[in-house]
Tab-separated table of N, CA and C in Angstrom:
chain	number	residue	atom	x	y	z
O	1033	MET	N	-128.395	-141.371	104.842
O	1033	MET	CA	-127.533	-142.523	105.174
O	1033	MET	C	-127.029	-142.360	106.588
O	1034	SER	N	-126.987	-143.466	107.291
O	1034	SER	CA	-126.521	-143.479	108.662
O	1034	SER	C	-124.997	-143.274	108.707
O	1035	PRO	N	-124.523	-142.425	109.620
O	1035	PRO	CA	-123.073	-142.222	109.761
O	1035	PRO	C	-122.350	-143.486	110.203
O	1036	ASP	N	-123.088	-144.449	110.772
O	1036	ASP	CA	-122.462	-145.701	111.242
O	1036	ASP	C	-122.309	-146.730	110.099
O	1037	LEU	N	-122.903	-146.438	108.968
O	1037	LEU	CA	-122.801	-147.371	107.831
O	1037	LEU	C	-121.391	-147.275	107.254
O	1038	PRO	N	-120.737	-148.419	107.112
O	1038	PRO	CA	-119.372	-148.396	106.603
O	1038	PRO	C	-119.306	-147.947	105.146
O	1039	HIS	N	-118.136	-147.500	104.694
O	1039	HIS	CA	-117.911	-147.040	103.331
O	1039	HIS	C	-118.146	-148.160	102.303
O	1040	LEU	N	-117.692	-149.343	102.616
O	1040	LEU	CA	-117.904	-150.499	101.717
O	1040	LEU	C	-118.650	-151.604	102.469
O	1041	ILE	N	-119.651	-152.137	101.837
O	1041	ILE	CA	-120.450	-153.227	102.419
O	1041	ILE	C	-120.473	-154.367	101.403
O	1042	ARG	N	-120.208	-155.563	101.855
O	1042	ARG	CA	-120.209	-156.724	100.968
O	1042	ARG	C	-121.240	-157.739	101.419
O	1043	PHE	N	-121.913	-158.295	100.404
O	1043	PHE	CA	-122.844	-159.399	100.656
O	1043	PHE	C	-122.874	-160.252	99.349
O	1044	ALA	N	-122.782	-161.546	99.538
O	1044	ALA	CA	-122.745	-162.485	98.408
O	1044	ALA	C	-121.723	-161.978	97.387
O	1045	PRO	N	-122.074	-161.911	96.066
O	1045	PRO	CA	-121.077	-161.434	95.124
O	1045	PRO	C	-121.076	-159.900	94.988
O	1046	PHE	N	-121.876	-159.195	95.826
O	1046	PHE	CA	-122.050	-157.778	95.671
O	1046	PHE	C	-121.230	-156.967	96.679
O	1047	GLU	N	-120.952	-155.710	96.252
O	1047	GLU	CA	-120.256	-154.750	97.110
O	1047	GLU	C	-120.954	-153.425	96.898
O	1048	VAL	N	-121.286	-152.727	97.974
O	1048	VAL	CA	-121.909	-151.410	97.903
O	1048	VAL	C	-120.918	-150.392	98.376
O	1049	ASP	N	-120.684	-149.381	97.556
O	1049	ASP	CA	-119.841	-148.258	97.953
O	1049	ASP	C	-120.756	-147.106	98.363
O	1050	THR	N	-120.865	-146.854	99.635
O	1050	THR	CA	-121.820	-145.863	100.107
O	1050	THR	C	-121.396	-144.452	99.788
O	1051	ARG	N	-120.124	-144.215	99.549
O	1051	ARG	CA	-119.661	-142.853	99.179
O	1051	ARG	C	-119.930	-142.533	97.747
O	1052	SER	N	-119.641	-143.458	96.833
O	1052	SER	CA	-119.863	-143.161	95.401
O	1052	SER	C	-121.276	-143.499	94.971
O	1053	GLY	N	-122.037	-144.223	95.777
O	1053	GLY	CA	-123.370	-144.625	95.429
O	1053	GLY	C	-123.394	-145.707	94.356
O	1054	GLU	N	-122.404	-146.607	94.421
O	1054	GLU	CA	-122.295	-147.671	93.430
O	1054	GLU	C	-122.561	-149.059	93.988
O	1055	LEU	N	-123.183	-149.880	93.181
O	1055	LEU	CA	-123.368	-151.302	93.494
O	1055	LEU	C	-122.500	-152.050	92.496
O	1056	ARG	N	-121.684	-152.958	92.970
O	1056	ARG	CA	-120.860	-153.763	92.092
O	1056	ARG	C	-121.093	-155.248	92.337
O	1057	ARG	N	-121.074	-156.002	91.266
O	1057	ARG	CA	-121.213	-157.470	91.338
O	1057	ARG	C	-119.931	-158.038	90.802
O	1058	GLN	N	-119.209	-158.716	91.676
O	1058	GLN	CA	-117.884	-159.286	91.285
O	1058	GLN	C	-117.008	-158.282	90.609
O	1059	GLY	N	-117.024	-157.062	91.137
O	1059	GLY	CA	-116.156	-155.983	90.645
O	1059	GLY	C	-116.731	-155.166	89.507
O	1060	SER	N	-117.792	-155.625	88.865
O	1060	SER	CA	-118.384	-154.851	87.739
O	1060	SER	C	-119.559	-154.049	88.265
O	1061	ARG	N	-119.631	-152.784	87.790
O	1061	ARG	CA	-120.700	-151.894	88.263
O	1061	ARG	C	-122.070	-152.379	87.756
O	1062	VAL	N	-123.053	-152.372	88.658
O	1062	VAL	CA	-124.425	-152.718	88.355
O	1062	VAL	C	-125.219	-151.433	88.289
O	1063	LYS	N	-125.936	-151.243	87.219
O	1063	LYS	CA	-126.731	-150.015	87.047
O	1063	LYS	C	-127.903	-150.062	88.059
O	1064	LEU	N	-128.001	-149.057	88.861
O	1064	LEU	CA	-129.090	-148.957	89.848
O	1064	LEU	C	-129.403	-147.448	90.058
O	1065	GLN	N	-130.668	-147.103	89.867
O	1065	GLN	CA	-131.071	-145.711	90.030
O	1065	GLN	C	-131.048	-145.330	91.482
O	1066	GLU	N	-131.174	-144.030	91.741
O	1066	GLU	CA	-131.031	-143.468	93.102
O	1066	GLU	C	-132.007	-144.031	94.083
O	1067	GLN	N	-133.313	-144.076	93.750
O	1067	GLN	CA	-134.306	-144.523	94.693
O	1067	GLN	C	-134.092	-145.977	95.099
O	1068	PRO	N	-133.898	-146.910	94.160
O	1068	PRO	CA	-133.624	-148.295	94.588
O	1068	PRO	C	-132.337	-148.380	95.382
O	1069	PHE	N	-131.345	-147.542	95.092
O	1069	PHE	CA	-130.100	-147.556	95.870
O	1069	PHE	C	-130.371	-147.097	97.290
O	1070	GLN	N	-131.205	-146.075	97.451
O	1070	GLN	CA	-131.564	-145.625	98.810
O	1070	GLN	C	-132.316	-146.686	99.582
O	1071	VAL	N	-133.192	-147.452	98.897
O	1071	VAL	CA	-133.867	-148.585	99.551
O	1071	VAL	C	-132.841	-149.582	100.035
O	1072	LEU	N	-131.890	-149.911	99.144
O	1072	LEU	CA	-130.840	-150.868	99.527
O	1072	LEU	C	-130.074	-150.371	100.749
O	1073	LEU	N	-129.692	-149.130	100.752
O	1073	LEU	CA	-128.934	-148.551	101.905
O	1073	LEU	C	-129.727	-148.696	103.212
O	1074	LEU	N	-131.005	-148.358	103.174
O	1074	LEU	CA	-131.798	-148.469	104.400
O	1074	LEU	C	-131.946	-149.900	104.852
O	1075	LEU	N	-132.151	-150.803	103.879
O	1075	LEU	CA	-132.235	-152.250	104.273
O	1075	LEU	C	-130.885	-152.733	104.824
O	1076	LEU	N	-129.789	-152.261	104.269
O	1076	LEU	CA	-128.464	-152.663	104.826
O	1076	LEU	C	-128.220	-152.091	106.194
O	1077	GLU	N	-128.649	-150.825	106.391
O	1077	GLU	CA	-128.481	-150.205	107.705
O	1077	GLU	C	-129.197	-150.985	108.784
O	1078	ARG	N	-130.311	-151.586	108.425
O	1078	ARG	CA	-131.133	-152.358	109.359
O	1078	ARG	C	-131.204	-153.821	108.980
O	1079	SER	N	-130.099	-154.349	108.503
O	1079	SER	CA	-130.057	-155.716	108.033
O	1079	SER	C	-130.589	-156.684	109.082
O	1080	GLY	N	-131.468	-157.597	108.649
O	1080	GLY	CA	-132.069	-158.558	109.572
O	1080	GLY	C	-133.308	-158.048	110.274
O	1081	GLU	N	-133.584	-156.760	110.154
O	1081	GLU	CA	-134.726	-156.144	110.816
O	1081	GLU	C	-135.798	-155.785	109.766
O	1082	VAL	N	-137.034	-155.731	110.240
O	1082	VAL	CA	-138.122	-155.316	109.324
O	1082	VAL	C	-138.054	-153.788	109.143
O	1083	VAL	N	-138.097	-153.363	107.888
O	1083	VAL	CA	-138.173	-151.967	107.529
O	1083	VAL	C	-139.562	-151.747	106.905
O	1084	THR	N	-140.368	-150.907	107.504
O	1084	THR	CA	-141.724	-150.757	107.044
O	1084	THR	C	-141.752	-149.952	105.728
O	1085	ARG	N	-142.862	-150.132	105.000
O	1085	ARG	CA	-143.054	-149.375	103.777
O	1085	ARG	C	-143.109	-147.858	104.099
O	1086	GLU	N	-143.672	-147.528	105.249
O	1086	GLU	CA	-143.736	-146.105	105.643
O	1086	GLU	C	-142.308	-145.550	105.849
O	1087	GLU	N	-141.437	-146.319	106.503
O	1087	GLU	CA	-140.066	-145.838	106.706
O	1087	GLU	C	-139.313	-145.664	105.355
O	1088	LEU	N	-139.545	-146.609	104.455
O	1088	LEU	CA	-138.925	-146.517	103.151
O	1088	LEU	C	-139.470	-145.308	102.353
O	1089	SER	N	-140.766	-145.066	102.426
O	1089	SER	CA	-141.327	-143.919	101.685
O	1089	SER	C	-140.855	-142.604	102.265
O	1090	LYS	N	-140.644	-142.537	103.584
O	1090	LYS	CA	-140.133	-141.319	104.179
O	1090	LYS	C	-138.699	-141.062	103.732
O	1091	ARG	N	-137.913	-142.128	103.544
O	1091	ARG	CA	-136.530	-142.006	103.087
O	1091	ARG	C	-136.490	-141.507	101.630
O	1092	LEU	N	-137.442	-141.989	100.852
O	1092	LEU	CA	-137.409	-141.709	99.384
O	1092	LEU	C	-138.061	-140.407	98.989
O	1093	TRP	N	-139.126	-140.015	99.677
O	1093	TRP	CA	-139.873	-138.820	99.302
O	1093	TRP	C	-140.142	-137.937	100.469
O	1094	PRO	N	-139.872	-136.629	100.335
O	1094	PRO	CA	-140.172	-135.699	101.419
O	1094	PRO	C	-141.722	-135.581	101.599
O	1095	ASP	N	-142.130	-135.067	102.721
O	1095	ASP	CA	-143.536	-134.970	103.034
O	1095	ASP	C	-144.390	-134.201	102.009
O	1096	ASN	N	-143.772	-133.229	101.360
O	1096	ASN	CA	-144.524	-132.390	100.420
O	1096	ASN	C	-144.537	-132.944	98.999
O	1097	THR	N	-144.124	-134.200	98.822
O	1097	THR	CA	-144.130	-134.841	97.493
O	1097	THR	C	-145.479	-135.485	97.246
O	1098	PHE	N	-146.046	-135.192	96.093
O	1098	PHE	CA	-147.358	-135.730	95.752
O	1098	PHE	C	-147.242	-136.726	94.599
O	1099	ILE	N	-147.045	-137.985	94.947
O	1099	ILE	CA	-146.934	-139.064	93.976
O	1099	ILE	C	-147.698	-140.267	94.530
O	1100	ASP	N	-147.883	-141.261	93.701
O	1100	ASP	CA	-148.458	-142.505	94.184
O	1100	ASP	C	-147.292	-143.299	94.856
O	1101	VAL	N	-147.225	-143.131	96.191
O	1101	VAL	CA	-146.123	-143.683	96.954
O	1101	VAL	C	-146.089	-145.225	96.853
O	1102	GLU	N	-147.243	-145.857	96.920
O	1102	GLU	CA	-147.283	-147.303	96.818
O	1102	GLU	C	-146.697	-147.818	95.525
O	1103	ARG	N	-147.123	-147.207	94.437
O	1103	ARG	CA	-146.598	-147.595	93.124
O	1103	ARG	C	-145.112	-147.309	93.016
O	1104	GLY	N	-144.704	-146.133	93.464
O	1104	GLY	CA	-143.279	-145.735	93.424
O	1104	GLY	C	-142.413	-146.686	94.236
O	1105	LEU	N	-142.889	-147.073	95.387
O	1105	LEU	CA	-142.122	-147.961	96.271
O	1105	LEU	C	-142.030	-149.344	95.673
O	1106	ASN	N	-143.130	-149.849	95.101
O	1106	ASN	CA	-143.134	-151.147	94.424
O	1106	ASN	C	-142.119	-151.141	93.291
O	1107	LYS	N	-142.109	-150.049	92.514
O	1107	LYS	CA	-141.184	-149.927	91.400
O	1107	LYS	C	-139.746	-149.931	91.883
O	1108	ALA	N	-139.407	-149.230	92.961
O	1108	ALA	CA	-138.063	-149.153	93.526
O	1108	ALA	C	-137.628	-150.546	94.013
O	1109	ILE	N	-138.537	-151.253	94.703
O	1109	ILE	CA	-138.225	-152.577	95.206
O	1109	ILE	C	-137.980	-153.552	94.033
O	1110	ASN	N	-138.799	-153.485	93.016
O	1110	ASN	CA	-138.651	-154.367	91.838
O	1110	ASN	C	-137.329	-154.067	91.113
O	1111	LYS	N	-136.967	-152.802	90.980
O	1111	LYS	CA	-135.676	-152.482	90.334
O	1111	LYS	C	-134.482	-152.963	91.170
O	1112	LEU	N	-134.604	-152.853	92.481
O	1112	LEU	CA	-133.574	-153.350	93.343
O	1112	LEU	C	-133.434	-154.871	93.220
O	1113	ARG	N	-134.557	-155.572	93.205
O	1113	ARG	CA	-134.506	-157.013	93.038
O	1113	ARG	C	-133.917	-157.398	91.691
O	1114	ASP	N	-134.264	-156.653	90.647
O	1114	ASP	CA	-133.687	-156.937	89.327
O	1114	ASP	C	-132.161	-156.762	89.349
O	1115	ALA	N	-131.689	-155.717	89.956
O	1115	ALA	CA	-130.250	-155.455	90.040
O	1115	ALA	C	-129.546	-156.539	90.831
O	1116	LEU	N	-130.192	-157.054	91.854
O	1116	LEU	CA	-129.591	-158.090	92.696
O	1116	LEU	C	-129.851	-159.517	92.162
O	1117	ARG	N	-130.627	-159.563	91.097
O	1117	ARG	CA	-131.006	-160.865	90.531
O	1117	ARG	C	-131.715	-161.700	91.619
O	1118	ASP	N	-132.585	-161.018	92.326
O	1118	ASP	CA	-133.317	-161.630	93.410
O	1118	ASP	C	-134.742	-161.936	92.978
O	1119	ASP	N	-135.416	-162.793	93.724
O	1119	ASP	CA	-136.760	-163.256	93.371
O	1119	ASP	C	-137.639	-163.066	94.605
O	1120	ALA	N	-138.755	-162.415	94.450
O	1120	ALA	CA	-139.676	-162.172	95.585
O	1120	ALA	C	-140.239	-163.503	96.131
O	1121	GLU	N	-140.426	-164.496	95.271
O	1121	GLU	CA	-140.960	-165.791	95.718
O	1121	GLU	C	-139.954	-166.633	96.458
O	1122	ASN	N	-138.698	-166.495	96.091
O	1122	ASN	CA	-137.609	-167.266	96.717
O	1122	ASN	C	-136.460	-166.329	96.972
O	1123	PRO	N	-136.587	-165.402	97.937
O	1123	PRO	CA	-135.569	-164.321	98.068
O	1123	PRO	C	-134.264	-164.834	98.676
O	1124	ARG	N	-133.194	-164.255	98.173
O	1124	ARG	CA	-131.843	-164.453	98.746
O	1124	ARG	C	-131.388	-163.187	99.459
O	1125	PHE	N	-131.977	-162.020	99.111
O	1125	PHE	CA	-131.529	-160.744	99.665
O	1125	PHE	C	-132.659	-159.967	100.337
O	1126	VAL	N	-133.725	-159.683	99.577
O	1126	VAL	CA	-134.820	-158.816	100.058
O	1126	VAL	C	-136.051	-159.677	100.262
O	1127	GLU	N	-136.453	-159.859	101.517
O	1127	GLU	CA	-137.651	-160.620	101.884
O	1127	GLU	C	-138.811	-159.692	102.083
O	1128	THR	N	-139.951	-160.043	101.495
O	1128	THR	CA	-141.179	-159.288	101.688
O	1128	THR	C	-141.912	-159.865	102.876
O	1129	LEU	N	-142.335	-159.015	103.809
O	1129	LEU	CA	-143.162	-159.419	104.928
O	1129	LEU	C	-144.527	-158.762	104.729
O	1130	PRO	N	-145.483	-159.472	104.164
O	1130	PRO	CA	-146.765	-158.884	103.853
O	1130	PRO	C	-147.389	-158.148	105.033
O	1131	GLN	N	-147.919	-157.016	104.749
O	1131	GLN	CA	-148.557	-156.122	105.747
O	1131	GLN	C	-147.557	-155.520	106.713
O	1132	HIS	N	-146.242	-155.762	106.557
O	1132	HIS	CA	-145.235	-155.226	107.485
O	1132	HIS	C	-144.151	-154.396	106.753
O	1133	GLY	N	-143.539	-154.985	105.739
O	1133	GLY	CA	-142.465	-154.297	105.035
O	1133	GLY	C	-141.477	-155.283	104.413
O	1134	TYR	N	-140.194	-154.958	104.568
O	1134	TYR	CA	-139.135	-155.739	103.936
O	1134	TYR	C	-138.003	-155.962	104.905
O	1135	ARG	N	-137.243	-157.000	104.623
O	1135	ARG	CA	-136.064	-157.301	105.468
O	1135	ARG	C	-134.927	-157.768	104.576
O	1136	PHE	N	-133.712	-157.275	104.880
O	1136	PHE	CA	-132.532	-157.762	104.153
O	1136	PHE	C	-132.068	-159.003	104.868
O	1137	ILE	N	-132.005	-160.140	104.156
O	1137	ILE	CA	-131.807	-161.400	104.838
O	1137	ILE	C	-130.396	-162.058	104.564
O	1138	ALA	N	-129.616	-161.502	103.661
O	1138	ALA	CA	-128.298	-162.061	103.382
O	1138	ALA	C	-127.306	-161.626	104.445
O	1139	ALA	N	-126.241	-162.427	104.625
O	1139	ALA	CA	-125.153	-162.049	105.520
O	1139	ALA	C	-124.456	-160.798	104.958
O	1140	VAL	N	-124.195	-159.852	105.828
O	1140	VAL	CA	-123.589	-158.563	105.403
O	1140	VAL	C	-122.263	-158.413	106.117
O	1141	GLY	N	-121.275	-157.942	105.374
O	1141	GLY	CA	-119.953	-157.692	105.969
O	1141	GLY	C	-119.235	-156.610	105.217
O	1142	ARG	N	-118.018	-156.352	105.616
O	1142	ARG	CA	-117.175	-155.365	104.925
O	1142	ARG	C	-116.013	-156.163	104.338
O	1143	PRO	N	-115.431	-155.707	103.254
O	1143	PRO	CA	-114.241	-156.336	102.715
O	1143	PRO	C	-113.202	-156.388	103.837
O	1144	VAL	N	-112.435	-157.464	103.908
O	1144	VAL	CA	-111.480	-157.625	104.983
O	1144	VAL	C	-110.512	-156.433	105.078
O	1145	TRP	N	-110.022	-155.939	103.927
O	1145	TRP	CA	-109.096	-154.833	103.996
O	1145	TRP	C	-109.750	-153.582	104.572
O	1146	ALA	N	-111.068	-153.411	104.400
O	1146	ALA	CA	-111.784	-152.276	104.943
O	1146	ALA	C	-111.805	-152.394	106.463
O	1147	VAL	N	-111.959	-153.637	106.978
O	1147	VAL	CA	-111.960	-153.833	108.403
O	1147	VAL	C	-110.578	-153.538	108.954
O	1148	ARG	N	-109.508	-153.936	108.245
O	1148	ARG	CA	-108.142	-153.712	108.700
O	1148	ARG	C	-107.763	-152.256	108.518
O	1149	GLY	N	-108.498	-151.508	107.670
O	1149	GLY	CA	-108.214	-150.072	107.530
O	1149	GLY	C	-107.106	-149.776	106.537
O	1150	THR	N	-106.775	-150.658	105.638
O	1150	THR	CA	-105.713	-150.395	104.704
O	1150	THR	C	-105.907	-151.144	103.401
O	1151	ARG	N	-105.411	-150.625	102.343
O	1151	ARG	CA	-105.384	-151.299	101.035
O	1151	ARG	C	-103.937	-151.736	100.732
O	1152	ASP	N	-103.039	-151.515	101.643
O	1152	ASP	CA	-101.650	-151.875	101.482
O	1152	ASP	C	-101.547	-153.384	101.246
O	1153	PRO	N	-100.998	-153.815	100.110
O	1153	PRO	CA	-100.976	-155.268	99.837
O	1153	PRO	C	-100.209	-156.099	100.850
O	1154	ILE	N	-99.251	-155.494	101.548
O	1154	ILE	CA	-98.501	-156.284	102.521
O	1154	ILE	C	-99.381	-156.562	103.744
O	1155	ARG	N	-100.232	-155.631	104.097
O	1155	ARG	CA	-101.096	-155.821	105.258
O	1155	ARG	C	-102.471	-156.371	104.900
O	1156	ARG	N	-102.834	-156.289	103.587
O	1156	ARG	CA	-104.144	-156.763	103.166
O	1156	ARG	C	-104.283	-158.227	103.512
O	1157	VAL	N	-105.482	-158.616	103.779
O	1157	VAL	CA	-105.735	-160.015	104.175
O	1157	VAL	C	-106.432	-160.716	103.056
O	1158	ARG	N	-105.991	-161.892	102.753
O	1158	ARG	CA	-106.588	-162.714	101.708
O	1158	ARG	C	-107.570	-163.671	102.357
O	1159	ALA	N	-108.782	-163.678	101.846
O	1159	ALA	CA	-109.779	-164.582	102.402
O	1159	ALA	C	-109.541	-165.973	101.716
O	1160	SER	N	-109.331	-166.964	102.532
O	1160	SER	CA	-109.090	-168.297	102.014
O	1160	SER	C	-110.133	-169.192	102.642
O	1161	GLY	N	-111.271	-169.328	101.923
O	1161	GLY	CA	-112.367	-170.091	102.518
O	1161	GLY	C	-112.908	-169.382	103.725
O	1162	ASP	N	-112.865	-170.037	104.854
O	1162	ASP	CA	-113.369	-169.435	106.103
O	1162	ASP	C	-112.247	-168.849	106.940
O	1163	ILE	N	-111.001	-168.858	106.416
O	1163	ILE	CA	-109.869	-168.403	107.195
O	1163	ILE	C	-109.342	-167.123	106.567
O	1164	ALA	N	-109.007	-166.111	107.319
O	1164	ALA	CA	-108.366	-164.905	106.796
O	1164	ALA	C	-106.887	-164.961	107.176
O	1165	VAL	N	-106.010	-164.899	106.176
O	1165	VAL	CA	-104.560	-165.076	106.391
O	1165	VAL	C	-103.877	-163.916	105.717
O	1166	PRO	N	-102.926	-163.218	106.388
O	1166	PRO	CA	-102.157	-162.163	105.727
O	1166	PRO	C	-101.459	-162.695	104.550
O	1167	GLU	N	-101.436	-161.947	103.447
O	1167	GLU	CA	-100.803	-162.397	102.203
O	1167	GLU	C	-99.318	-162.697	102.407
O	1168	ASN	N	-98.610	-161.903	103.225
O	1168	ASN	CA	-97.190	-162.126	103.354
O	1168	ASN	C	-96.849	-163.452	104.059
O	1169	VAL	N	-97.802	-164.095	104.690
O	1169	VAL	CA	-97.544	-165.428	105.283
O	1169	VAL	C	-97.165	-166.389	104.182
O	1170	PHE	N	-97.852	-166.304	103.040
O	1170	PHE	CA	-97.590	-167.221	101.929
O	1170	PHE	C	-96.236	-166.921	101.263
O	1171	THR	N	-95.918	-165.676	101.090
O	1171	THR	CA	-94.693	-165.341	100.385
O	1171	THR	C	-93.448	-165.541	101.243
O	1172	LYS	N	-93.525	-165.337	102.509
O	1172	LYS	CA	-92.356	-165.445	103.386
O	1172	LYS	C	-92.103	-166.879	103.857
O	1173	THR	N	-93.205	-167.652	104.048
O	1173	THR	CA	-93.008	-168.992	104.583
O	1173	THR	C	-93.109	-170.083	103.519
O	1174	GLY	N	-93.671	-169.744	102.356
O	1174	GLY	CA	-93.835	-170.725	101.318
O	1174	GLY	C	-94.993	-171.689	101.641
O	1175	ALA	N	-95.759	-171.388	102.675
O	1175	ALA	CA	-96.859	-172.251	103.135
O	1175	ALA	C	-97.987	-172.191	102.088
O	1176	LEU	N	-98.674	-173.293	101.951
O	1176	LEU	CA	-99.846	-173.352	101.019
O	1176	LEU	C	-101.093	-173.060	101.813
O	1177	PRO	N	-102.053	-172.325	101.228
O	1177	PRO	CA	-103.292	-172.048	101.970
O	1177	PRO	C	-104.152	-173.285	102.078
O	1178	TRP	N	-104.836	-173.424	103.184
O	1178	TRP	CA	-105.767	-174.548	103.412
O	1178	TRP	C	-107.116	-173.930	103.461
O	1179	ARG	N	-108.117	-174.683	103.071
O	1179	ARG	CA	-109.479	-174.247	103.092
O	1179	ARG	C	-110.270	-175.042	104.103
O	1180	LEU	N	-111.234	-174.378	104.780
O	1180	LEU	CA	-112.171	-175.061	105.618
O	1180	LEU	C	-113.354	-175.426	104.795
O	1181	GLY	N	-113.897	-176.576	105.042
O	1181	GLY	CA	-115.143	-176.998	104.356
O	1181	GLY	C	-114.815	-177.581	103.003
O	1182	PRO	N	-115.863	-177.952	102.219
O	1182	PRO	CA	-115.685	-178.625	100.967
O	1182	PRO	C	-115.021	-177.751	99.938
O	1183	PRO	N	-114.260	-178.300	98.978
O	1183	PRO	CA	-113.557	-177.474	97.978
O	1183	PRO	C	-114.517	-176.783	97.047
C-alpha cells in the first residue's frame, strides 16, 4: 500500500478503510477477500490510470509463487466487481481495457471529516448536496440548508 493513500477513501456509496482492510457500503461491511481488496487498493492508488495485469499480479503474488496468475487475477477482479455490484459490460467502478489492464473510473475522495482531520461533531462538516457547511452553522443561526442541483 502506498504511504500517500489516505486512511479512508470514499467513492459512490462505498468507503475503504486502508488501515483495517475493510470495504463498507453505506456503513455496512462488505465481505471482500484479501486479494480482491489489494486489487482495489492498487486501482484506487492509481485512480483514473491504467493498471496493467502484470502490475496487479506483482502486487498479489511474489515472484516465487507458482500458480495460474491469469486465472487468479480474473477471479480477484470478478470478486471485486461482485463486492462493488459492478458490471464488466457497463462498468461504474472498474473498467477493463483489453490487452492493457484495468482502470478505476469512479470519482474518489475522502470523507469530509477526514480532510478536516477531526471527528469532533462541532468541527465536522455536513455535506449538503454540493456544498459543505459546518454543522454548527445550522444550530447557531437556525439557517436551513440549501441544496445545489435537483432535489
